[in-house]
Amino acid sequence: MSSLPVAWDDIGGLVDAHARFLTGARVDSDVRDAVLASWKRCRSAGLEPHRLHIPYVPDVTLDERLLRAAEPVLRKLTESLTDLGTTVALCDGQGRIAQRLGGHRRLLAHLDAVSFAPGFDTSEHIAGTNAVGTALVERGPVQVVGREHFADCLQPFACAAAPVRDPLSGHTMAVLDLTCLRDDGDPIMLRLVQEAAHAVETALLDQSTQHERALLAAYRRAAPHGVPEPDGAAGIGRIDLAVLREKAEALLASPHRTLDEVTLSGGRSATLLRRRVVGAAGETGVVVEARVLGHPRPVELTPPTSPAAAAHVIAPGGLGDRSDGGLVLVGEPGVGRLALLARRRLGLLHEAGTRIGATLDVTRTAEELAEVVVPRFADFAALDLPDAVLSGEEPGPLGADVPLRRVALRCRNDEPRLYHVGDGFAYVGTTPQARSLESGRAVLEPVLAEAGGWRAQDPVRLERVLAAGTHSLITVPLRARGTTLGVVSFYRCANPVPFENDDLSLAQELGGRAAICIDNARRFTREHNTALALQRSLLPRGRPEQSAVDVAYRYMPAQAAVGGDWFDVIPLSGARVALVVGDVVGHGLHAAATMGRLRTAVHNFCSLDLPPEDVLTHLDDLVGRLDRSEDWASETTPAEICGIGATCLFAVYDPVSRRCTLTRAGHPLPAVVGPDGTVDFVDLPSGPPLGLGGLPFETVELELPEGSRLVLYTDGLVEDRHRDIDAGLDRLRAALAHAGPAPDDTCEAVLDALLPVRPTDDVALLVARTHAFGPDRVAEWDLPSDPAVVSRCRAAVTARLAEWGLDDLAFTTELVASELVTNAIRHATGPVRLRLLRDRALICEVSDGSGISPRLRRARTEDEGGRGLFLVAQLTERWGTRHTPHGKVIWTEQPLPS
């Protein structure tokens, strides 16, 4: 057996896909669907890949028929693999190892070390993703190689397994497994184990009693013309054959029916006849014959020695005409109905496994259970949960008088019922529902008319329910991980057959599967709500006070999970404003917490009055350090984070110059809507996402007419798995072109046009409409580097404040302006400029050509200078320094008189 190629051991990047999966990252493109589904089940079951507890059972027993059938197959398979370093294991239907054959000493030592030995459990919910346990869950052949195993200890192996089914009932009797070291593996292992499992099933069929063969011989003797060979069915296609066999099964399972008419393709029809036969030794049984209209002789529709002929065994019937039928099915009395019911139940369980839990929504999961069981199992089904489960919380003890809410209800017809979806109520202690909640076990009421405890819930209304034909009930507590989450009730009305004990076990299986899915959805809801609460607490609350722009924003969390999208509006010095939108890769609590850290960092960098490109440079360095620190932490703790990635768009708008400076790190392009409604996407160079480092961030400066709208957003608005970004940008352009001028109107128009009903990614949208400061709010003077100019500055400041009606601030502003101008003339280089801005506060700015920032200090008693900035800081509310390409600006703010 040749070694596996590298691509098999590392399919699509399996080296790190497992670690990334554990962090919550998406790995859909890197991992096979069956393996990824198994990983998700393992995570939901609470398994930890670095720590497993494998239970041991002293004696694992197998059916004697199975052992007789498997012994020669296993012996031959083991002999063929002697020199190939592969062991053969036979496990029971629960995944416990019964036998382990072959394999060299080194392989066996490795297997013993990981408890892959007789007596140990390999079921998926115990041992994680592996061929045996996953084959049981998937109900089919499975191959798992290397890092596809969920558990770390199993990753050195390659294995393939296939279930062995009883050919009569379809029940999984055992699992056959081939395991070797990963380097010795080969894809052919899957075919070998499938062939071996099929050989065991064939041997099981050959071991079946000679009863069916005797019945078949009796039927052949009774037919005057014999039974034609399979080629006698000329003109009968596969679909028609399948229809005839299905109808024959239903006919044979009905003790009071002997005939059935079947419509075939091409307008033809066939008649099915059930008859009783007796063998030479007194064997009794039933056969089904078919006559297809248009054929002069009966046609044989199933080879008499095939598994189908032996599997669908029939209930007794009367002896009929023996000369005009082609054999369909043959068997011994009573088994046919059981086999048919078993197949239908297996089909129902399979459908439940594929349909229930398709979403992580508690209500939808409950509805999926009801949809699966009605009408195939029950005529109507009702599912009741406490409000705590709906909100994602852990429910308290459930029982009588505990408030519940009807979450799902599905009816075959318009059967009367006591409660509707959304109703709140509590069950009386005598009801089957209350008893099942308190005991944790399912309760069967085959005759509701005799169940006084059930009617005690509401005697008058439930009497009407009985009168409408409701006659049988099974109620099952929904239990998962030791906790009761609610109760589901199955009723029969139109179906005259009451529930039986076999139905009780099926109902428990259905309820158990649904409970696990509901609990997964509940836990997800709790995490989702926690992450959403954290994120909302970290996002801006209200609109900050500033006059540069009118803003509106929307944040829409993803339907499935909260992400790391954020936005911000940050007032800056000089009446400017910073507009920020960012997106942290990933979902959940970690993404929300990382978003909060980055948003706080942006505020801190903005408080330093850094240029936009410097803000992103510092943010990029911070993300890189966070990433490295988390990588270090993951060496000593279970990895929760594989890496941090984020994008960001940062813009600064100045209402005095009407200029906007923008820069971005891997973020979608911003849009600008002109006052006339024209829409343009800013041609802004895209820097690398935050955390990669190594490249500078470029800026673009625009002059925006007053009334322009700047639109910033995250990629969830314009891109999803069903729409590429170009199509999203086209739709965004069209929506902006027809949106109203108000920022709130723009937000609503954009979300209505682009946001799906159930968004798969977070969306942050920020719309800012620009204002401009005219000459009535701005005063500025260019000053020579001459100390004599200081007195003229004081006079000019006093005069302008008088024009603005701010005489109360004249004395303080004179002193502040004279100190700042004096410092600029004395310690800096020209040109010097003085500017006053009348905004929500009175802003005084002095700019010069020096890049050296002044430092506030406390002068000593004997010092002759050094008190200027100290006085400025005492007389104003805020002050600071910001650097420009040509020097610096010292600014102060004073509150306006009330």
Coordinates of N, CA, C and O in Angstrom, one line a residue, residues 32 137 146 164 176-178 182 235 305 518 555 573 587 616 629 678 762 828 838 844 872:
R32 N -12.8 19.0 4.2 CA -13.9 18.3 3.5 C -15.2 18.5 4.3 O -15.2 18.6 5.5
V137 N -22.3 8.1 12.7 CA -23.1 9.3 12.6 C -23.6 9.5 11.2 O -24.7 9.8 10.9
G146 N -5.0 11.8 9.3 CA -4.1 12.8 10.0 C -4.9 13.9 10.7 O -5.6 13.6 11.6
V164 N -21.7 -2.1 9.1 CA -22.3 -3.4 8.7 C -23.7 -3.4 9.1 O -24.0 -3.4 10.3
L176 N -16.8 -1.9 10.7 CA -15.6 -2.5 10.3 C -14.6 -1.3 10.0 O -14.9 -0.4 9.3
D177 N -13.4 -1.4 10.6 CA -12.4 -0.3 10.5 C -11.0 -0.9 10.1 O -10.6 -1.9 10.5
L178 N -10.3 0.0 9.3 CA -8.9 -0.3 8.9 C -8.1 0.9 9.4 O -8.5 2.1 9.1
R182 N -0.3 7.3 9.7 CA -0.7 8.2 8.6 C 0.2 8.1 7.4 O -0.3 8.1 6.2
G235 N -39.3 -4.0 -20.9 CA -40.2 -2.8 -20.9 C -40.6 -2.2 -19.6 O -41.2 -1.2 -19.5
T305 N -33.4 -14.7 -5.1 CA -32.4 -14.8 -4.2 C -31.7 -13.5 -3.8 O -30.7 -13.5 -3.1
I518 N -31.4 22.2 19.9 CA -32.0 23.3 20.6 C -31.0 23.9 21.6 O -30.8 25.1 21.8
Y555 N -25.8 50.3 12.8 CA -25.1 49.1 13.0 C -26.1 47.9 13.0 O -27.0 47.9 13.7
S573 N -9.3 69.0 17.4 CA -9.0 70.4 17.6 C -9.3 71.2 16.3 O -9.3 70.6 15.2
H587 N -15.9 36.5 14.4 CA -17.2 36.8 15.0 C -17.1 36.4 16.5 O -16.1 35.7 16.9
L616 N -3.1 55.3 11.4 CA -3.2 54.0 10.9 C -1.9 53.2 11.1 O -1.8 52.0 11.4
S629 N 1.2 38.8 20.9 CA 1.0 38.4 22.3 C 0.0 37.3 22.4 O 0.1 36.4 23.3
T678 N -24.7 63.7 -7.5 CA -23.7 62.8 -8.1 C -23.0 62.0 -7.1 O -22.6 62.4 -6.0
D762 N -21.8 41.4 9.8 CA -22.1 42.7 10.4 C -22.1 43.8 9.3 O -21.3 43.7 8.4
A828 N 10.2 80.2 18.0 CA 10.0 79.5 16.8 C 10.4 80.3 15.6 O 11.0 81.4 15.7
R838 N -15.2 80.7 16.1 CA -16.4 80.7 16.9 C -17.2 79.5 16.6 O -17.9 79.4 15.7
C844 N -8.8 79.5 20.0 CA -7.7 80.4 19.6 C -6.5 79.5 19.2 O -6.1 78.6 19.9
V872 N -1.8 79.8 30.4 CA -2.7 79.4 29.3 C -3.5 78.2 29.8 O -4.7 78.2 29.6

